[in-house]
Amino acid sequence: MAKEEAPHVERLPADLLAHVLSLLPSFHDLAMAGGVSQRWHQAVGRSLSSRRRLSFAGQRTGDDFTARLVRAAVNLRDLDICWGCQITDQGLLKLSSATCVPNLTSISLWGLARITDKGVVHLISRARSLQHLNIGGTFITDESLYAVANSCANLKSIIVWSCRHVTEAGLVAVVRRCPELECINVGGMRVSPESFAGLVSISPSLRIRSIPQILNADVLQVS
């Protein structure tokens, strides 16, 4: 009896298989593909290691799954784990140890209701190459902004929209300690207009915007 040939997809070169798997739109599908065979598992790992951007927006991923993918994406530069994700402080603590974190230039935690200063501070303290941060719609306090001020000297833009527990003190710390800061979003906060004027007096070139404006700003585009 003639030996049964392997399916065409199994005969693809390893790099090409990894590229094909990288096109899967769902991380759930990617995880399932990794269970097909050892070869596919290796291809999934290779596809993740080549990615420079991961977006979990709208994906109901949890702590362990998210951290596992981020740790595999060793060349990551842009991490988006905003609305829809089931991420907690424990998840942020786990992914903080990922190889890519010190090299991240953009992080979005927008709308994550389950995170607090504990997880954010741990993550931000390792993200020393960060240029763009979206922390809007969360329950952080000035403690997280102090971590940004102390760790992110290259920060260019930050969104703190609707962070109603942040005060003028936290904003001042960021503006004073982040000399590259170009743009900040402060809409929906319990901070007086006079305080915003004070930020501009510290950094005259600083742009203070509302959320619809900043989401379309060129300053947020990551190369």
C-alpha positions as protocol buffer text, in pm:
chain_id: "A"
residue {
  index: 1
  type: MET
  ca { x: 0 y: 0 z: 0 }
}
residue {
  index: 2
  type: ALA
  ca { x: 133 y: 343 z: -95 }
}
residue {
  index: 3
  type: LYS
  ca { x: 235 y: 566 z: 193 }
}
residue {
  index: 4
  type: GLU
  ca { x: -27 y: 833 z: 260 }
}
residue {
  index: 5
  type: GLU
  ca { x: 103 y: 1179 z: 178 }
}
residue {
  index: 6
  type: ALA
  ca { x: 87 y: 1456 z: 437 }
}
residue {
  index: 7
  type: PRO
  ca { x: -172 y: 1729 z: 373 }
}
residue {
  index: 8
  type: HIS
  ca { x: -46 y: 2018 z: 161 }
}
residue {
  index: 9
  type: VAL
  ca { x: -41 y: 2256 z: 458 }
}
residue {
  index: 10
  type: GLU
  ca { x: 191 y: 2020 z: 646 }
}
residue {
  index: 11
  type: ARG
  ca { x: 440 y: 2041 z: 361 }
}
residue {
  index: 12
  type: LEU
  ca { x: 468 y: 2420 z: 385 }
}
residue {
  index: 13
  type: PRO
  ca { x: 809 y: 2556 z: 489 }
}
residue {
  index: 14
  type: ALA
  ca { x: 821 y: 2647 z: 859 }
}
residue {
  index: 15
  type: ASP
  ca { x: 847 y: 3022 z: 795 }
}
residue {
  index: 16
  type: LEU
  ca { x: 553 y: 3018 z: 555 }
}
residue {
  index: 17
  type: LEU
  ca { x: 337 y: 2817 z: 795 }
}
residue {
  index: 18
  type: ALA
  ca { x: 418 y: 3066 z: 1070 }
}
residue {
  index: 19
  type: HIS
  ca { x: 315 y: 3352 z: 841 }
}
residue {
  index: 20
  type: VAL
  ca { x: -14 y: 3181 z: 753 }
}
residue {
  index: 21
  type: LEU
  ca { x: -94 y: 3127 z: 1121 }
}
residue {
  index: 22
  type: SER
  ca { x: -10 y: 3490 z: 1199 }
}
residue {
  index: 23
  type: LEU
  ca { x: -303 y: 3591 z: 977 }
}
residue {
  index: 24
  type: LEU
  ca { x: -557 y: 3425 z: 1206 }
}
residue {
  index: 25
  type: PRO
  ca { x: -777 y: 3707 z: 1344 }
}
residue {
  index: 26
  type: SER
  ca { x: -869 y: 3532 z: 1669 }
}
residue {
  index: 27
  type: PHE
  ca { x: -622 y: 3451 z: 1945 }
}
residue {
  index: 28
  type: HIS
  ca { x: -850 y: 3160 z: 2038 }
}
residue {
  index: 29
  type: ASP
  ca { x: -803 y: 3017 z: 1688 }
}
residue {
  index: 30
  type: LEU
  ca { x: -428 y: 3070 z: 1717 }
}
residue {
  index: 31
  type: ALA
  ca { x: -422 y: 2879 z: 2044 }
}
residue {
  index: 32
  type: MET
  ca { x: -624 y: 2596 z: 1890 }
}
residue {
  index: 33
  type: ALA
  ca { x: -384 y: 2584 z: 1594 }
}
residue {
  index: 34
  type: GLY
  ca { x: -96 y: 2539 z: 1837 }
}
residue {
  index: 35
  type: GLY
  ca { x: -254 y: 2215 z: 1954 }
}
residue {
  index: 36
  type: VAL
  ca { x: -269 y: 2051 z: 1611 }
}
residue {
  index: 37
  type: SER
  ca { x: 85 y: 1914 z: 1623 }
}
residue {
  index: 38
  type: GLN
  ca { x: 431 y: 1991 z: 1757 }
}
residue {
  index: 39
  type: ARG
  ca { x: 518 y: 2149 z: 1423 }
}
residue {
  index: 40
  type: TRP
  ca { x: 216 y: 2378 z: 1439 }
}
residue {
  index: 41
  type: HIS
  ca { x: 292 y: 2462 z: 1801 }
}
residue {
  index: 42
  type: GLN
  ca { x: 640 y: 2573 z: 1698 }
}
residue {
  index: 43
  type: ALA
  ca { x: 495 y: 2771 z: 1406 }
}
residue {
  index: 44
  type: VAL
  ca { x: 256 y: 2955 z: 1640 }
}
residue {
  index: 45
  type: GLY
  ca { x: 548 y: 3045 z: 1863 }
}
residue {
  index: 46
  type: ARG
  ca { x: 745 y: 3169 z: 1563 }
}
residue {
  index: 47
  type: SER
  ca { x: 452 y: 3379 z: 1437 }
}
residue {
  index: 48
  type: LEU
  ca { x: 417 y: 3543 z: 1780 }
}
residue {
  index: 49
  type: SER
  ca { x: 788 y: 3610 z: 1814 }
}
residue {
  index: 50
  type: SER
  ca { x: 786 y: 3813 z: 1492 }
}
residue {
  index: 51
  type: ARG
  ca { x: 494 y: 4037 z: 1587 }
}
residue {
  index: 52
  type: ARG
  ca { x: 555 y: 4399 z: 1674 }
}
residue {
  index: 53
  type: ARG
  ca { x: 192 y: 4469 z: 1768 }
}
residue {
  index: 54
  type: LEU
  ca { x: -67 y: 4270 z: 1963 }
}
residue {
  index: 55
  type: SER
  ca { x: -421 y: 4392 z: 2013 }
}
residue {
  index: 56
  type: PHE
  ca { x: -660 y: 4210 z: 2246 }
}
residue {
  index: 57
  type: ALA
  ca { x: -930 y: 4478 z: 2205 }
}
residue {
  index: 58
  type: GLY
  ca { x: -1272 y: 4317 z: 2219 }
}
residue {
  index: 59
  type: GLN
  ca { x: -1124 y: 3975 z: 2300 }
}
residue {
  index: 60
  type: ARG
  ca { x: -1246 y: 3824 z: 2627 }
}
residue {
  index: 61
  type: THR
  ca { x: -903 y: 3695 z: 2718 }
}
residue {
  index: 62
  type: GLY
  ca { x: -801 y: 3632 z: 3078 }
}
residue {
  index: 63
  type: ASP
  ca { x: -484 y: 3675 z: 3278 }
}
residue {
  index: 64
  type: ASP
  ca { x: -300 y: 3350 z: 3200 }
}
residue {
  index: 65
  type: PHE
  ca { x: -377 y: 3339 z: 2827 }
}
residue {
  index: 66
  type: THR
  ca { x: -286 y: 3705 z: 2770 }
}
residue {
  index: 67
  type: ALA
  ca { x: 38 y: 3678 z: 2966 }
}
residue {
  index: 68
  type: ARG
  ca { x: 137 y: 3362 z: 2779 }
}
residue {
  index: 69
  type: LEU
  ca { x: 97 y: 3529 z: 2438 }
}
residue {
  index: 70
  type: VAL
  ca { x: 277 y: 3846 z: 2543 }
}
residue {
  index: 71
  type: ARG
  ca { x: 570 y: 3645 z: 2679 }
}
residue {
  index: 72
  type: ALA
  ca { x: 597 y: 3466 z: 2343 }
}
residue {
  index: 73
  type: ALA
  ca { x: 597 y: 3796 z: 2148 }
}
residue {
  index: 74
  type: VAL
  ca { x: 961 y: 3879 z: 2223 }
}
residue {
  index: 75
  type: ASN
  ca { x: 985 y: 4155 z: 1959 }
}
residue {
  index: 76
  type: LEU
  ca { x: 665 y: 4332 z: 2060 }
}
residue {
  index: 77
  type: ARG
  ca { x: 658 y: 4713 z: 2059 }
}
residue {
  index: 78
  type: ASP
  ca { x: 286 y: 4798 z: 2071 }
}
residue {
  index: 79
  type: LEU
  ca { x: 57 y: 4627 z: 2327 }
}
residue {
  index: 80
  type: ASP
  ca { x: -317 y: 4692 z: 2330 }
}
residue {
  index: 81
  type: ILE
  ca { x: -512 y: 4509 z: 2603 }
}
residue {
  index: 82
  type: CYS
  ca { x: -801 y: 4751 z: 2635 }
}
residue {
  index: 83
  type: TRP
  ca { x: -1180 y: 4711 z: 2657 }
}
residue {
  index: 84
  type: GLY
  ca { x: -1333 y: 4365 z: 2655 }
}
residue {
  index: 85
  type: CYS
  ca { x: -1036 y: 4188 z: 2811 }
}
residue {
  index: 86
  type: GLN
  ca { x: -1083 y: 4019 z: 3147 }
}
residue {
  index: 87
  type: ILE
  ca { x: -744 y: 4135 z: 3274 }
}
residue {
  index: 88
  type: THR
  ca { x: -680 y: 4190 z: 3644 }
}
residue {
  index: 89
  type: ASP
  ca { x: -380 y: 4307 z: 3843 }
}
residue {
  index: 90
  type: GLN
  ca { x: -263 y: 3945 z: 3853 }
}
residue {
  index: 91
  type: GLY
  ca { x: -249 y: 3942 z: 3474 }
}
residue {
  index: 92
  type: LEU
  ca { x: -46 y: 4263 z: 3463 }
}
residue {
  index: 93
  type: LEU
  ca { x: 194 y: 4118 z: 3719 }
}
residue {
  index: 94
  type: LYS
  ca { x: 240 y: 3805 z: 3506 }
}
residue {
  index: 95
  type: LEU
  ca { x: 301 y: 3979 z: 3176 }
}
residue {
  index: 96
  type: SER
  ca { x: 534 y: 4234 z: 3338 }
}
residue {
  index: 97
  type: SER
  ca { x: 805 y: 3967 z: 3332 }
}
residue {
  index: 98
  type: ALA
  ca { x: 783 y: 3932 z: 2954 }
}
residue {
  index: 99
  type: THR
  ca { x: 1106 y: 3995 z: 2762 }
}
residue {
  index: 100
  type: CYS
  ca { x: 938 y: 4255 z: 2542 }
}
residue {
  index: 101
  type: VAL
  ca { x: 814 y: 4487 z: 2821 }
}
residue {
  index: 102
  type: PRO
  ca { x: 1132 y: 4701 z: 2856 }
}
residue {
  index: 103
  type: ASN
  ca { x: 1116 y: 4764 z: 2479 }
}
residue {
  index: 104
  type: LEU
  ca { x: 746 y: 4851 z: 2451 }
}
residue {
  index: 105
  type: THR
  ca { x: 685 y: 5196 z: 2305 }
}
residue {
  index: 106
  type: SER
  ca { x: 304 y: 5192 z: 2328 }
}
residue {
  index: 107
  type: ILE
  ca { x: 66 y: 5043 z: 2587 }
}
residue {
  index: 108
  type: SER
  ca { x: -312 y: 5075 z: 2600 }
}
residue {
  index: 109
  type: LEU
  ca { x: -504 y: 4965 z: 2910 }
}
residue {
  index: 110
  type: TRP
  ca { x: -808 y: 5170 z: 2818 }
}
residue {
  index: 111
  type: GLY
  ca { x: -1131 y: 5080 z: 2996 }
}
residue {
  index: 112
  type: LEU
  ca { x: -996 y: 4789 z: 3204 }
}
residue {
  index: 113
  type: ALA
  ca { x: -1221 y: 4803 z: 3510 }
}
residue {
  index: 114
  type: ARG
  ca { x: -1044 y: 4525 z: 3701 }
}
residue {
  index: 115
  type: ILE
  ca { x: -699 y: 4678 z: 3726 }
}
residue {
  index: 116
  type: THR
  ca { x: -565 y: 4905 z: 4000 }
}
residue {
  index: 117
  type: ASP
  ca { x: -244 y: 5087 z: 4083 }
}
residue {
  index: 118
  type: LYS
  ca { x: -91 y: 4759 z: 4204 }
}
residue {
  index: 119
  type: GLY
  ca { x: -76 y: 4601 z: 3859 }
}
residue {
  index: 120
  type: VAL
  ca { x: -21 y: 4920 z: 3663 }
}
residue {
  index: 121
  type: VAL
  ca { x: 276 y: 5034 z: 3871 }
}
residue {
  index: 122
  type: HIS
  ca { x: 441 y: 4694 z: 3836 }
}
residue {
  index: 123
  type: LEU
  ca { x: 403 y: 4699 z: 3457 }
}
residue {
  index: 124
  type: ILE
  ca { x: 492 y: 5063 z: 3398 }
}
residue {
  index: 125
  type: SER
  ca { x: 801 y: 5045 z: 3618 }
}
residue {
  index: 126
  type: ARG
  ca { x: 954 y: 4801 z: 3367 }
}
residue {
  index: 127
  type: ALA
  ca { x: 834 y: 4978 z: 3049 }
}
residue {
  index: 128
  type: ARG
  ca { x: 1120 y: 5227 z: 3035 }
}
residue {
  index: 129
  type: SER
  ca { x: 1103 y: 5278 z: 2657 }
}
residue {
  index: 130
  type: LEU
  ca { x: 737 y: 5380 z: 2669 }
}
residue {
  index: 131
  type: GLN
  ca { x: 634 y: 5670 z: 2446 }
}
residue {
  index: 132
  type: HIS
  ca { x: 255 y: 5640 z: 2433 }
}
residue {
  index: 133
  type: LEU
  ca { x: 26 y: 5533 z: 2720 }
}
residue {
  index: 134
  type: ASN
  ca { x: -353 y: 5506 z: 2726 }
}
residue {
  index: 135
  type: ILE
  ca { x: -473 y: 5446 z: 3081 }
}
residue {
  index: 136
  type: GLY
  ca { x: -812 y: 5615 z: 3038 }
}
residue {
  index: 137
  type: GLY
  ca { x: -1133 y: 5479 z: 3182 }
}
residue {
  index: 138
  type: THR
  ca { x: -962 y: 5299 z: 3470 }
}
residue {
  index: 139
  type: PHE
  ca { x: -959 y: 5345 z: 3847 }
}
residue {
  index: 140
  type: ILE
  ca { x: -594 y: 5439 z: 3883 }
}
residue {
  index: 141
  type: THR
  ca { x: -479 y: 5711 z: 4120 }
}
residue {
  index: 142
  type: ASP
  ca { x: -178 y: 5940 z: 4135 }
}
residue {
  index: 143
  type: GLU
  ca { x: 31 y: 5639 z: 4240 }
}
residue {
  index: 144
  type: SER
  ca { x: 28 y: 5508 z: 3883 }
}
residue {
  index: 145
  type: LEU
  ca { x: 120 y: 5850 z: 3745 }
}
residue {
  index: 146
  type: TYR
  ca { x: 413 y: 5873 z: 3987 }
}
residue {
  index: 147
  type: ALA
  ca { x: 537 y: 5542 z: 3841 }
}
residue {
  index: 148
  type: VAL
  ca { x: 505 y: 5691 z: 3491 }
}
residue {
  index: 149
  type: ALA
  ca { x: 696 y: 6001 z: 3602 }
}
residue {
  index: 150
  type: ASN
  ca { x: 975 y: 5792 z: 3755 }
}
residue {
  index: 151
  type: SER
  ca { x: 1011 y: 5533 z: 3477 }
}
residue {
  index: 152
  type: CYS
  ca { x: 903 y: 5679 z: 3143 }
}
residue {
  index: 153
  type: ALA
  ca { x: 1140 y: 5962 z: 3054 }
}
residue {
  index: 154
  type: ASN
  ca { x: 1066 y: 5917 z: 2682 }
}
residue {
  index: 155
  type: LEU
  ca { x: 687 y: 5953 z: 2716 }
}
residue {
  index: 156
  type: LYS
  ca { x: 531 y: 6160 z: 2438 }
}
residue {
  index: 157
  type: SER
  ca { x: 157 y: 6117 z: 2496 }
}
residue {
  index: 158
  type: ILE
  ca { x: -70 y: 5996 z: 2774 }
}
residue {
  index: 159
  type: ILE
  ca { x: -446 y: 5950 z: 2795 }
}
residue {
  index: 160
  type: VAL
  ca { x: -597 y: 5973 z: 3142 }
}
residue {
  index: 161
  type: TRP
  ca { x: -950 y: 6043 z: 3024 }
}
residue {
  index: 162
  type: SER
  ca { x: -1212 y: 5974 z: 3292 }
}
residue {
  index: 163
  type: CYS
  ca { x: -953 y: 5875 z: 3553 }
}
residue {
  index: 164
  type: ARG
  ca { x: -1153 y: 6040 z: 3825 }
}
residue {
  index: 165
  type: HIS
  ca { x: -921 y: 5945 z: 4109 }
}
residue {
  index: 166
  type: VAL
  ca { x: -624 y: 6125 z: 3956 }
}
residue {
  index: 167
  type: THR
  ca { x: -545 y: 6469 z: 4095 }
}
residue {
  index: 168
  type: GLU
  ca { x: -341 y: 6769 z: 3987 }
}
residue {
  index: 169
  type: ALA
  ca { x: -41 y: 6635 z: 4181 }
}
residue {
  index: 170
  type: GLY
  ca { x: -14 y: 6326 z: 3963 }
}
residue {
  index: 171
  type: LEU
  ca { x: -44 y: 6525 z: 3642 }
}
residue {
  index: 172
  type: VAL
  ca { x: 218 y: 6775 z: 3755 }
}
residue {
  index: 173
  type: ALA
  ca { x: 460 y: 6491 z: 3835 }
}
residue {
  index: 174
  type: VAL
  ca { x: 426 y: 6350 z: 3483 }
}
residue {
  index: 175
  type: VAL
  ca { x: 466 y: 6688 z: 3314 }
}
residue {
  index: 176
  type: ARG
  ca { x: 772 y: 6776 z: 3523 }
}
residue {
  index: 177
  type: ARG
  ca { x: 950 y: 6441 z: 3492 }
}
residue {
  index: 178
  type: CYS
  ca { x: 870 y: 6355 z: 3128 }
}
residue {
  index: 179
  type: PRO
  ca { x: 1052 y: 6619 z: 2919 }
}
residue {
  index: 180
  type: GLU
  ca { x: 946 y: 6465 z: 2586 }
}
residue {
  index: 181
  type: LEU
  ca { x: 573 y: 6488 z: 2667 }
}
residue {
  index: 182
  type: GLU
  ca { x: 384 y: 6649 z: 2378 }
}
residue {
  index: 183
  type: CYS
  ca { x: 18 y: 6568 z: 2438 }
}
residue {
  index: 184
  type: ILE
  ca { x: -206 y: 6479 z: 2730 }
}
residue {
  index: 185
  type: ASN
  ca { x: -577 y: 6399 z: 2747 }
}
residue {
  index: 186
  type: VAL
  ca { x: -750 y: 6503 z: 3067 }
}
residue {
  index: 187
  type: GLY
  ca { x: -1122 y: 6495 z: 2975 }
}
residue {
  index: 188
  type: GLY
  ca { x: -1381 y: 6373 z: 3224 }
}
residue {
  index: 189
  type: MET
  ca { x: -1165 y: 6430 z: 3530 }
}
residue {
  index: 190
  type: ARG
  ca { x: -1218 y: 6604 z: 3861 }
}
residue {
  index: 191
  type: VAL
  ca { x: -943 y: 6855 z: 3796 }
}
residue {
  index: 192
  type: SER
  ca { x: -1007 y: 7226 z: 3762 }
}
residue {
  index: 193
  type: PRO
  ca { x: -935 y: 7423 z: 3443 }
}
residue {
  index: 194
  type: GLU
  ca { x: -689 y: 7630 z: 3644 }
}
residue {
  index: 195
  type: SER
  ca { x: -488 y: 7315 z: 3709 }
}
residue {
  index: 196
  type: PHE
  ca { x: -468 y: 7243 z: 3338 }
}
residue {
  index: 197
  type: ALA
  ca { x: -343 y: 7596 z: 3280 }
}
residue {
  index: 198
  type: GLY
  ca { x: -78 y: 7526 z: 3541 }
}
residue {
  index: 199
  type: LEU
  ca { x: 44 y: 7227 z: 3341 }
}
residue {
  index: 200
  type: VAL
  ca { x: 95 y: 7447 z: 3036 }
}
residue {
  index: 201
  type: SER
  ca { x: 287 y: 7698 z: 3247 }
}
residue {
  index: 202
  type: ILE
  ca { x: 529 y: 7415 z: 3335 }
}
residue {
  index: 203
  type: SER
  ca { x: 559 y: 7299 z: 2973 }
}
residue {
  index: 204
  type: PRO
  ca { x: 443 y: 7573 z: 2729 }
}
residue {
  index: 205
  type: SER
  ca { x: 451 y: 7340 z: 2425 }
}
residue {
  index: 206
  type: LEU
  ca { x: 223 y: 7084 z: 2591 }
}
residue {
  index: 207
  type: ARG
  ca { x: -105 y: 7015 z: 2410 }
}
residue {
  index: 208
  type: ILE
  ca { x: -405 y: 6937 z: 2627 }
}
residue {
  index: 209
  type: ARG
  ca { x: -688 y: 6774 z: 2435 }
}
residue {
  index: 210
  type: SER
  ca { x: -1025 y: 6609 z: 2464 }
}
residue {
  index: 211
  type: ILE
  ca { x: -1067 y: 6238 z: 2389 }
}
residue {
  index: 212
  type: PRO
  ca { x: -1208 y: 6267 z: 2031 }
}
residue {
  index: 213
  type: GLN
  ca { x: -916 y: 6489 z: 1935 }
}
residue {
  index: 214
  type: ILE
  ca { x: -637 y: 6283 z: 2082 }
}
residue {
  index: 215
  type: LEU
  ca { x: -759 y: 5953 z: 1940 }
}
residue {
  index: 216
  type: ASN
  ca { x: -706 y: 6098 z: 1592 }
}
residue {
  index: 217
  type: ALA
  ca { x: -378 y: 6272 z: 1669 }
}
residue {
  index: 218
  type: ASP
  ca { x: -68 y: 6181 z: 1472 }
}
residue {
  index: 219
  type: VAL
  ca { x: 127 y: 6172 z: 1797 }
}
residue {
  index: 220
  type: LEU
  ca { x: -37 y: 5840 z: 1881 }
}
residue {
  index: 221
  type: GLN
  ca { x: 72 y: 5666 z: 1565 }
}
residue {
  index: 222
  type: VAL
  ca { x: 338 y: 5400 z: 1630 }
}
residue {
  index: 223
  type: SER
  ca { x: 586 y: 5327 z: 1354 }
}
